[in-house]
Amino acid sequence: MTQLQELRHAMARAGLDAVWISDPANVRAVSGFSSGKDGKVLVTQGGATLYTDARYTVQAAEESPLDAFIARPPATLEHAAPGLAGLRVGFEADHLTVAALEDLREHWPQAALVAVQGLVQSLRAVKSSAEVQAIRDAQALADQVFAEVRPLIVAGARELDIASEIELRLRRAGAQSAFDLIVASGPRGAMPHGVASDRVIQDGDLVTVDMGAQLRGYHSDMTRTVAVGTPGAEMARVYRAVLEAEEAAVRAVKPGVRTAELDCLARDILTGHGLGEAFAHSLGHGVGLEVHEAPSLRGTSDDVLQPGMIITIEPGAYLPGVGGVRIEDLVLVTEDGHEVLSVSPKEVL
Ligand SMILES: CSCC[C@H](N)C(=O)N[C@@H](C)C(=O)N[C@@H](C)C(=O)O
């Protein structure tokens, strides 16, 4: 859980007296309440209240140390209004709908509403030891499931068969898939987010499996590209280039490094192999209560690595009509370098 004290310091730096938290992952981070989409949190310099409805009375009391006010809008907004008169109240511009903002304006006419972006997200980027453990556990489960399912990735199997085996095993272990499973074989590998289809895997295919577990609210994220039989020389060359870029970027992970530099390092290696244009996304992202969260490992990012961040390193190369490769590790930034949390073996081609 994000510390309220840290949030209050961040609010003060942003010139805010209060913040209305509506983004579900931020609600969970600040309150511990796991049904964030049906909750809101109001944090002031002197208090914090979780707002949810009567479906969650017991759950809110069990999960959250915050005072809970059980009601539905507009009663929730009316409850908060008297304490907000004359205050500068932040709202999450990345999440609040225009209609919800109109509601705030109507019910809090004496508050000055201020759009904020990334206030709680920036605090979530550095994980507590309990959060690191949750993500470690999620990744350990994903590695175990991948090891069980790897022998099933053979010619004649459908992508959907692989995906459903992974999902079933995650469910049986008390987790769930972190996102729609990506199983992209042969030419479908050219789609970075080619979710599993009914395509039948062929001999000689490369198959990209991008999977994660969601456990106790926290996510993992890992990609392996595996060979079925012997792939053609060109795709084997692409695979080796992506692996080289991935391993070089992982080696460079340590506190103080700008994430944009890591993206550039991997991109330069792929460019050297004539694959710069084929690397169609950023190098990676933070992982936690959401699969994609801060920091961003995009070439335009100003983020700098700090101990406690958990990030992905996932270069890829995608050749329309031919195929694709992505290799992704989940990496913890430590005090003096990094620890790779994903341990599933990578193909040697
Ligand atoms: C729909 S969640 C997919 C998770 C997957 N492992 C993943 O992160 N894929 C990346 C190619 C990706 O979506 N990167 C984003 C951050 C981007 O580059 O915009």
GROMACS .gro file of C-alpha atoms and ligand atoms in nm:
model
  368
    1MET     CA    1   0.000   0.000   0.000
    2THR     CA    2   0.116   0.351  -0.078
    3GLN     CA    3   0.200   0.543   0.237
    4LEU     CA    4  -0.047   0.825   0.305
    5GLN     CA    5   0.231   1.039   0.447
    6GLU     CA    6   0.423   1.024   0.118
    7LEU     CA    7   0.107   1.110  -0.070
    8ARG     CA    8   0.044   1.411   0.154
    9HIS     CA    9   0.398   1.538   0.085
   10ALA     CA   10   0.333   1.495  -0.289
   11MET     CA   11   0.001   1.680  -0.251
   12ALA     CA   12   0.174   1.967  -0.070
   13ARG     CA   13   0.438   1.988  -0.347
   14ALA     CA   14   0.155   2.009  -0.602
   15GLY     CA   15  -0.021   2.282  -0.400
   16LEU     CA   16  -0.317   2.060  -0.312
   17ASP     CA   17  -0.515   2.049   0.013
   18ALA     CA   18  -0.697   1.731  -0.084
   19VAL     CA   19  -0.716   1.474  -0.362
   20TRP     CA   20  -1.014   1.274  -0.491
   21ILE     CA   21  -0.882   0.936  -0.603
   22SER     CA   22  -1.095   0.754  -0.858
   23ASP     CA   23  -0.848   0.541  -1.058
   24PRO     CA   24  -0.916   0.182  -0.937
   25ALA     CA   25  -0.549   0.087  -0.899
   26ASN     CA   26  -0.479   0.408  -0.709
   27VAL     CA   27  -0.782   0.347  -0.484
   28ARG     CA   28  -0.637   0.008  -0.403
   29ALA     CA   29  -0.286   0.145  -0.353
   30VAL     CA   30  -0.399   0.410  -0.107
   31SER     CA   31  -0.671   0.219   0.080
   32GLY     CA   32  -0.596  -0.153   0.043
   33PHE     CA   33  -0.957  -0.200  -0.079
   34SER     CA   34  -0.938  -0.458  -0.357
   35SER     CA   35  -1.256  -0.361  -0.547
   36GLY     CA   36  -1.108  -0.030  -0.653
   37LYS     CA   37  -1.349   0.018  -0.942
   38ASP     CA   38  -1.634   0.043  -0.691
   39GLY     CA   39  -1.450   0.274  -0.454
   40LYS     CA   40  -1.314   0.627  -0.426
   41VAL     CA   41  -1.079   0.777  -0.170
   42LEU     CA   42  -1.068   1.134  -0.045
   43VAL     CA   43  -0.733   1.223   0.111
   44THR     CA   44  -0.689   1.554   0.294
   45GLN     CA   45  -0.390   1.672   0.497
   46GLY     CA   46  -0.574   1.555   0.812
   47GLY     CA   47  -0.777   1.253   0.706
   48ALA     CA   48  -0.860   0.987   0.450
   49THR     CA   49  -1.198   0.829   0.374
   50LEU     CA   50  -1.285   0.530   0.159
   51TYR     CA   51  -1.619   0.570  -0.019
   52THR     CA   52  -1.792   0.255  -0.139
   53ASP     CA   53  -2.140   0.106  -0.133
   54ALA     CA   54  -2.324  -0.149   0.079
   55ARG     CA   55  -2.212  -0.445  -0.133
   56TYR     CA   56  -1.871  -0.394   0.019
   57THR     CA   57  -1.937  -0.304   0.385
   58VAL     CA   58  -1.770  -0.617   0.522
   59GLN     CA   59  -1.493  -0.626   0.262
   60ALA     CA   60  -1.400  -0.261   0.317
   61ALA     CA   61  -1.375  -0.314   0.694
   62GLU     CA   62  -1.162  -0.625   0.644
   63GLU     CA   63  -0.926  -0.483   0.384
   64SER     CA   64  -0.884  -0.114   0.456
   65PRO     CA   65  -0.752   0.071   0.760
   66LEU     CA   66  -0.928   0.388   0.638
   67ASP     CA   67  -1.260   0.514   0.769
   68ALA     CA   68  -1.525   0.398   0.526
   69PHE     CA   69  -1.838   0.588   0.428
   70ILE     CA   70  -2.091   0.346   0.281
   71ALA     CA   71  -2.324   0.512   0.030
   72ARG     CA   72  -2.373   0.567  -0.340
   73PRO     CA   73  -2.335   0.898  -0.526
   74PRO     CA   74  -2.454   1.166  -0.480
   75ALA     CA   75  -2.464   1.092  -0.105
   76THR     CA   76  -2.088   1.030  -0.110
   77LEU     CA   77  -2.016   1.369  -0.267
   78GLU     CA   78  -2.262   1.543  -0.030
   79HIS     CA   79  -2.085   1.381   0.266
   80ALA     CA   80  -1.747   1.517   0.153
   81ALA     CA   81  -1.865   1.865   0.051
   82PRO     CA   82  -1.858   2.058   0.384
   83GLY     CA   83  -1.495   1.967   0.453
   84LEU     CA   84  -1.379   2.081   0.111
   85ALA     CA   85  -1.508   2.440   0.108
   86GLY     CA   86  -1.224   2.677   0.018
   87LEU     CA   87  -0.976   2.392  -0.051
   88ARG     CA   88  -0.778   2.310  -0.363
   89VAL     CA   89  -0.891   1.956  -0.447
   90GLY     CA   90  -0.704   1.747  -0.703
   91PHE     CA   91  -0.888   1.503  -0.930
   92GLU     CA   92  -0.727   1.237  -1.150
   93ALA     CA   93  -0.747   1.380  -1.501
   94ASP     CA   94  -0.627   1.053  -1.654
   95HIS     CA   95  -0.925   0.869  -1.516
   96LEU     CA   96  -1.223   1.089  -1.423
   97THR     CA   97  -1.487   1.111  -1.694
   98VAL     CA   98  -1.625   1.448  -1.803
   99ALA     CA   99  -1.961   1.349  -1.649
  100ALA     CA  100  -1.798   1.263  -1.316
  101LEU     CA  101  -1.612   1.596  -1.318
  102GLU     CA  102  -1.944   1.775  -1.374
  103ASP     CA  103  -2.079   1.592  -1.065
  104LEU     CA  104  -1.784   1.714  -0.858
  105ARG     CA  105  -1.840   2.070  -0.980
  106GLU     CA  106  -2.210   2.050  -0.895
  107HIS     CA  107  -2.165   1.905  -0.545
  108TRP     CA  108  -1.845   2.084  -0.441
  109PRO     CA  109  -1.913   2.439  -0.565
  110GLN     CA  110  -1.689   2.592  -0.300
  111ALA     CA  111  -1.384   2.380  -0.378
  112ALA     CA  112  -1.124   2.471  -0.640
  113LEU     CA  113  -1.090   2.160  -0.855
  114VAL     CA  114  -0.742   2.101  -0.997
  115ALA     CA  115  -0.654   1.841  -1.263
  116VAL     CA  116  -0.360   1.623  -1.156
  117GLN     CA  117  -0.177   1.350  -1.345
  118GLY     CA  118   0.042   1.071  -1.212
  119LEU     CA  119   0.032   1.184  -0.848
  120VAL     CA  120  -0.029   0.842  -0.694
  121GLN     CA  121   0.122   0.654  -0.991
  122SER     CA  122   0.463   0.811  -0.931
  123LEU     CA  123   0.457   0.691  -0.568
  124ARG     CA  124   0.357   0.341  -0.684
  125ALA     CA  125   0.665   0.312  -0.909
  126VAL     CA  126   0.887   0.220  -0.612
  127LYS     CA  127   0.758  -0.095  -0.444
  128SER     CA  128   0.757  -0.182  -0.074
  129SER     CA  129   0.911  -0.514   0.029
  130ALA     CA  130   0.559  -0.666   0.059
  131GLU     CA  131   0.480  -0.553  -0.295
  132VAL     CA  132   0.809  -0.694  -0.426
  133GLN     CA  133   0.721  -1.026  -0.262
  134ALA     CA  134   0.374  -1.031  -0.419
  135ILE     CA  135   0.519  -0.969  -0.767
  136ARG     CA  136   0.796  -1.223  -0.704
  137ASP     CA  137   0.530  -1.481  -0.612
  138ALA     CA  138   0.323  -1.395  -0.921
  139GLN     CA  139   0.628  -1.437  -1.145
  140ALA     CA  140   0.732  -1.764  -0.976
  141LEU     CA  141   0.386  -1.901  -1.051
  142ALA     CA  142   0.405  -1.781  -1.413
  143ASP     CA  143   0.745  -1.950  -1.453
  144GLN     CA  144   0.607  -2.273  -1.310
  145VAL     CA  145   0.304  -2.268  -1.541
  146PHE     CA  146   0.520  -2.186  -1.843
  147ALA     CA  147   0.743  -2.487  -1.764
  148GLU     CA  148   0.434  -2.711  -1.746
  149VAL     CA  149   0.288  -2.580  -2.071
  150ARG     CA  150   0.608  -2.553  -2.278
  151PRO     CA  151   0.592  -2.924  -2.385
  152LEU     CA  152   0.244  -2.860  -2.526
  153ILE     CA  153   0.371  -2.602  -2.778
  154VAL     CA  154   0.407  -2.839  -3.071
  155ALA     CA  155   0.301  -2.862  -3.434
  156GLY     CA  156  -0.072  -2.942  -3.451
  157ALA     CA  157  -0.169  -2.759  -3.129
  158ARG     CA  158  -0.385  -2.447  -3.162
  159GLU     CA  159  -0.274  -2.118  -3.005
  160LEU     CA  160  -0.601  -2.124  -2.808
  161ASP     CA  161  -0.514  -2.464  -2.660
  162ILE     CA  162  -0.190  -2.322  -2.521
  163ALA     CA  163  -0.365  -2.013  -2.383
  164SER     CA  164  -0.643  -2.209  -2.216
  165GLU     CA  165  -0.392  -2.447  -2.051
  166ILE     CA  166  -0.204  -2.149  -1.908
  167GLU     CA  167  -0.524  -1.984  -1.784
  168LEU     CA  168  -0.652  -2.303  -1.626
  169ARG     CA  169  -0.328  -2.365  -1.439
  170LEU     CA  170  -0.310  -2.005  -1.314
  171ARG     CA  171  -0.672  -2.030  -1.193
  172ARG     CA  172  -0.611  -2.359  -1.015
  173ALA     CA  173  -0.322  -2.195  -0.831
  174GLY     CA  174  -0.550  -1.917  -0.703
  175ALA     CA  175  -0.430  -1.658  -0.952
  176GLN     CA  176  -0.559  -1.540  -1.287
  177SER     CA  177  -0.416  -1.426  -1.615
  178ALA     CA  178  -0.277  -1.073  -1.589
  179PHE     CA  179  -0.409  -0.986  -1.939
  180ASP     CA  180  -0.549  -1.149  -2.253
  181LEU     CA  181  -0.288  -1.413  -2.327
  182ILE     CA  182  -0.069  -1.348  -2.628
  183VAL     CA  183   0.013  -1.667  -2.820
  184ALA     CA  184   0.123  -1.564  -3.170
  185SER     CA  185   0.265  -1.830  -3.399
  186GLY     CA  186   0.428  -1.813  -3.742
  187PRO     CA  187   0.323  -1.501  -3.935
  188ARG     CA  188   0.092  -1.398  -3.647
  189GLY     CA  189   0.411  -1.328  -3.450
  190ALA     CA  190   0.431  -1.002  -3.646
  191MET     CA  191   0.148  -0.873  -3.422
  192PRO     CA  192   0.306  -0.758  -3.092
  193HIS     CA  193  -0.029  -0.817  -2.920
  194GLY     CA  194  -0.153  -1.116  -3.118
  195VAL     CA  195  -0.390  -1.270  -2.865
  196ALA     CA  196  -0.434  -1.646  -2.899
  197SER     CA  197  -0.637  -1.747  -3.205
  198ASP     CA  198  -0.752  -2.079  -3.349
  199ARG     CA  199  -0.443  -2.095  -3.573
  200VAL     CA  200  -0.279  -2.438  -3.574
  201ILE     CA  201   0.092  -2.421  -3.495
  202GLN     CA  202   0.312  -2.546  -3.783
  203ASP     CA  203   0.649  -2.718  -3.787
  204GLY     CA  204   0.921  -2.450  -3.818
  205ASP     CA  205   0.712  -2.176  -3.647
  206LEU     CA  206   0.838  -1.938  -3.386
  207VAL     CA  207   0.569  -1.893  -3.121
  208THR     CA  208   0.558  -1.584  -2.900
  209VAL     CA  209   0.397  -1.645  -2.560
  210ASP     CA  210   0.344  -1.330  -2.352
  211MET     CA  211   0.190  -1.418  -2.017
  212GLY     CA  212   0.150  -1.288  -1.665
  213ALA     CA  213  -0.011  -1.392  -1.340
  214GLN     CA  214  -0.225  -1.167  -1.126
  215LEU     CA  215  -0.186  -1.272  -0.764
  216ARG     CA  216  -0.306  -1.079  -0.456
  217GLY     CA  217  -0.373  -0.785  -0.690
  218TYR     CA  218  -0.016  -0.770  -0.823
  219HIS     CA  219   0.096  -0.867  -1.173
  220SER     CA  220   0.386  -1.033  -1.345
  221ASP     CA  221   0.478  -1.005  -1.712
  222MET     CA  222   0.712  -1.223  -1.921
  223THR     CA  223   0.751  -1.318  -2.287
  224ARG     CA  224   0.929  -1.612  -2.440
  225THR     CA  225   0.954  -1.688  -2.811
  226VAL     CA  226   0.995  -2.060  -2.867
  227ALA     CA  227   1.081  -2.262  -3.176
  228VAL     CA  228   0.871  -2.553  -3.295
  229GLY     CA  229   1.104  -2.771  -3.501
  230THR     CA  230   1.371  -2.578  -3.688
  231PRO     CA  231   1.284  -2.220  -3.783
  232GLY     CA  232   1.410  -2.067  -4.108
  233ALA     CA  233   1.751  -1.896  -4.111
  234GLU     CA  234   1.605  -1.542  -4.127
  235MET     CA  235   1.379  -1.582  -3.821
  236ALA     CA  236   1.662  -1.750  -3.630
  237ARG     CA  237   1.879  -1.446  -3.710
  238VAL     CA  238   1.601  -1.212  -3.590
  239TYR     CA  239   1.570  -1.416  -3.271
  240ARG     CA  240   1.942  -1.388  -3.196
  241ALA     CA  241   1.935  -1.012  -3.258
  242VAL     CA  242   1.641  -0.961  -3.018
  243LEU     CA  243   1.811  -1.179  -2.756
  244GLU     CA  244   2.130  -0.977  -2.786
  245ALA     CA  245   1.936  -0.651  -2.738
  246GLU     CA  246   1.741  -0.794  -2.446
  247GLU     CA  247   2.042  -0.926  -2.260
  248ALA     CA  248   2.239  -0.604  -2.312
  249ALA     CA  249   1.951  -0.392  -2.177
  250VAL     CA  250   1.902  -0.618  -1.875
  251ARG     CA  251   2.275  -0.598  -1.796
  252ALA     CA  252   2.252  -0.216  -1.796
  253VAL     CA  253   1.971  -0.198  -1.536
  254LYS     CA  254   2.081  -0.022  -1.217
  255PRO     CA  255   1.976   0.277  -1.007
  256GLY     CA  256   2.039   0.617  -1.163
  257VAL     CA  257   2.006   0.500  -1.523
  258ARG     CA  258   1.763   0.696  -1.739
  259THR     CA  259   1.505   0.461  -1.884
  260ALA     CA  260   1.529   0.640  -2.221
  261GLU     CA  261   1.896   0.536  -2.237
  262LEU     CA  262   1.798   0.171  -2.196
  263ASP     CA  263   1.546   0.198  -2.478
  264CYS     CA  264   1.813   0.360  -2.695
  265LEU     CA  265   2.068   0.088  -2.610
  266ALA     CA  266   1.836  -0.193  -2.718
  267ARG     CA  267   1.712  -0.001  -3.023
  268ASP     CA  268   2.068   0.069  -3.141
  269ILE     CA  269   2.153  -0.302  -3.128
  270LEU     CA  270   1.846  -0.391  -3.330
  271THR     CA  271   1.920  -0.108  -3.574
  272GLY     CA  272   2.268  -0.254  -3.618
  273HIS     CA  273   2.098  -0.576  -3.730
  274GLY     CA  274   1.873  -0.385  -3.970
  275LEU     CA  275   1.575  -0.430  -3.738
  276GLY     CA  276   1.533  -0.080  -3.592
  277GLU     CA  277   1.211  -0.015  -3.784
  278ALA     CA  278   1.079  -0.356  -3.680
  279PHE     CA  279   1.098  -0.269  -3.306
  280ALA     CA  280   0.749  -0.124  -3.291
  281HIS     CA  281   0.708  -0.034  -2.923
  282SER     CA  282   0.891   0.087  -2.616
  283LEU     CA  283   1.152  -0.122  -2.437
  284GLY     CA  284   0.936  -0.179  -2.131
  285HIS     CA  285   0.733  -0.049  -1.840
  286GLY     CA  286   0.682  -0.075  -1.467
  287VAL     CA  287   0.467  -0.360  -1.331
  288GLY     CA  288   0.263  -0.370  -1.011
  289LEU     CA  289  -0.105  -0.321  -0.936
  290GLU     CA  290  -0.133  -0.268  -1.312
  291VAL     CA  291   0.051  -0.451  -1.590
  292HIS     CA  292   0.159  -0.118  -1.736
  293GLU     CA  293   0.255   0.143  -1.483
  294ALA     CA  294   0.538   0.383  -1.406
  295PRO     CA  295   0.821   0.401  -1.490
  296SER     CA  296   0.803   0.409  -1.869
  297LEU     CA  297   1.097   0.272  -2.067
  298ARG     CA  298   1.014   0.480  -2.374
  299GLY     CA  299   1.272   0.679  -2.568
  300THR     CA  300   1.098   1.004  -2.469
  301SER     CA  301   1.070   0.920  -2.097
  302ASP     CA  302   1.234   1.133  -1.827
  303ASP     CA  303   1.210   0.850  -1.573
  304VAL     CA  304   1.521   0.740  -1.384
  305LEU     CA  305   1.559   0.395  -1.228
  306GLN     CA  306   1.545   0.371  -0.848
  307PRO     CA  307   1.588   0.073  -0.614
  308GLY     CA  308   1.253  -0.099  -0.562
  309MET     CA  309   1.121  -0.040  -0.912
  310ILE     CA  310   1.006  -0.349  -1.101
  311ILE     CA  311   1.028  -0.317  -1.478
  312THR     CA  312   1.010  -0.521  -1.793
  313ILE     CA  313   1.282  -0.534  -2.057
  314GLU     CA  314   1.112  -0.651  -2.376
  315PRO     CA  315   1.258  -0.567  -2.714
  316GLY     CA  316   1.092  -0.721  -3.016
  317ALA     CA  317   1.111  -0.731  -3.393
  318TYR     CA  318   0.799  -0.770  -3.607
  319LEU     CA  319   0.806  -0.846  -3.978
  320PRO     CA  320   0.458  -0.826  -4.136
  321GLY     CA  321   0.373  -1.134  -4.339
  322VAL     CA  322   0.676  -1.319  -4.201
  323GLY     CA  323   0.672  -1.341  -3.821
  324GLY     CA  324   0.809  -1.186  -3.506
  325VAL     CA  325   1.009  -1.227  -3.190
  326ARG     CA  326   0.978  -1.071  -2.844
  327ILE     CA  327   1.178  -1.167  -2.538
  328GLU     CA  328   1.078  -1.014  -2.206
  329ASP     CA  329   1.215  -1.039  -1.855
  330LEU     CA  330   1.075  -0.897  -1.533
  331VAL     CA  331   1.352  -0.715  -1.349
  332LEU     CA  332   1.379  -0.573  -0.996
  333VAL     CA  333   1.606  -0.270  -0.957
  334THR     CA  334   1.821  -0.332  -0.649
  335GLU     CA  335   2.050  -0.099  -0.449
  336ASP     CA  336   2.352  -0.196  -0.655
  337GLY     CA  337   2.212  -0.329  -0.982
  338HIS     CA  338   1.926  -0.560  -1.059
  339GLU     CA  339   1.773  -0.902  -1.008
  340VAL     CA  340   1.594  -1.083  -1.290
  341LEU     CA  341   1.272  -1.224  -1.144
  342SER     CA  342   1.166  -1.429  -1.448
  343VAL     CA  343   1.364  -1.752  -1.472
  344SER     CA  344   1.203  -1.939  -1.763
  345PRO     CA  345   1.473  -2.055  -2.004
  346LYS     CA  346   1.524  -1.880  -2.336
  347GLU     CA  347   1.573  -2.068  -2.661
  348VAL     CA  348   1.920  -2.089  -2.810
  349LEU     CA  349   1.881  -2.065  -3.188
  350LIG     C1  350  -0.217  -0.583  -2.294
  350LIG     S1  351  -0.098  -0.601  -2.171
  350LIG     C2  352   0.035  -0.668  -2.264
  350LIG     C3  353   0.154  -0.690  -2.183
  350LIG     C4  354   0.274  -0.708  -2.274
  350LIG     N1  355   0.375  -0.787  -2.209
  350LIG     C5  356   0.336  -0.577  -2.306
  350LIG     O1  357   0.369  -0.503  -2.219
  350LIG     N2  358   0.357  -0.551  -2.435
  350LIG     C6  359   0.433  -0.435  -2.477
  350LIG     C7  360   0.470  -0.454  -2.621
  350LIG     C8  361   0.356  -0.306  -2.460
  350LIG     O2  362   0.235  -0.306  -2.467
  350LIG     N3  363   0.427  -0.196  -2.435
  350LIG     C9  364   0.369  -0.067  -2.414
  350LIG    C10  365   0.414  -0.013  -2.279
  350LIG    C11  366   0.411   0.030  -2.523
  350LIG     O3  367   0.520   0.015  -2.578
  350LIG     O4  368   0.335   0.124  -2.546
   0.00000   0.00000   0.00000
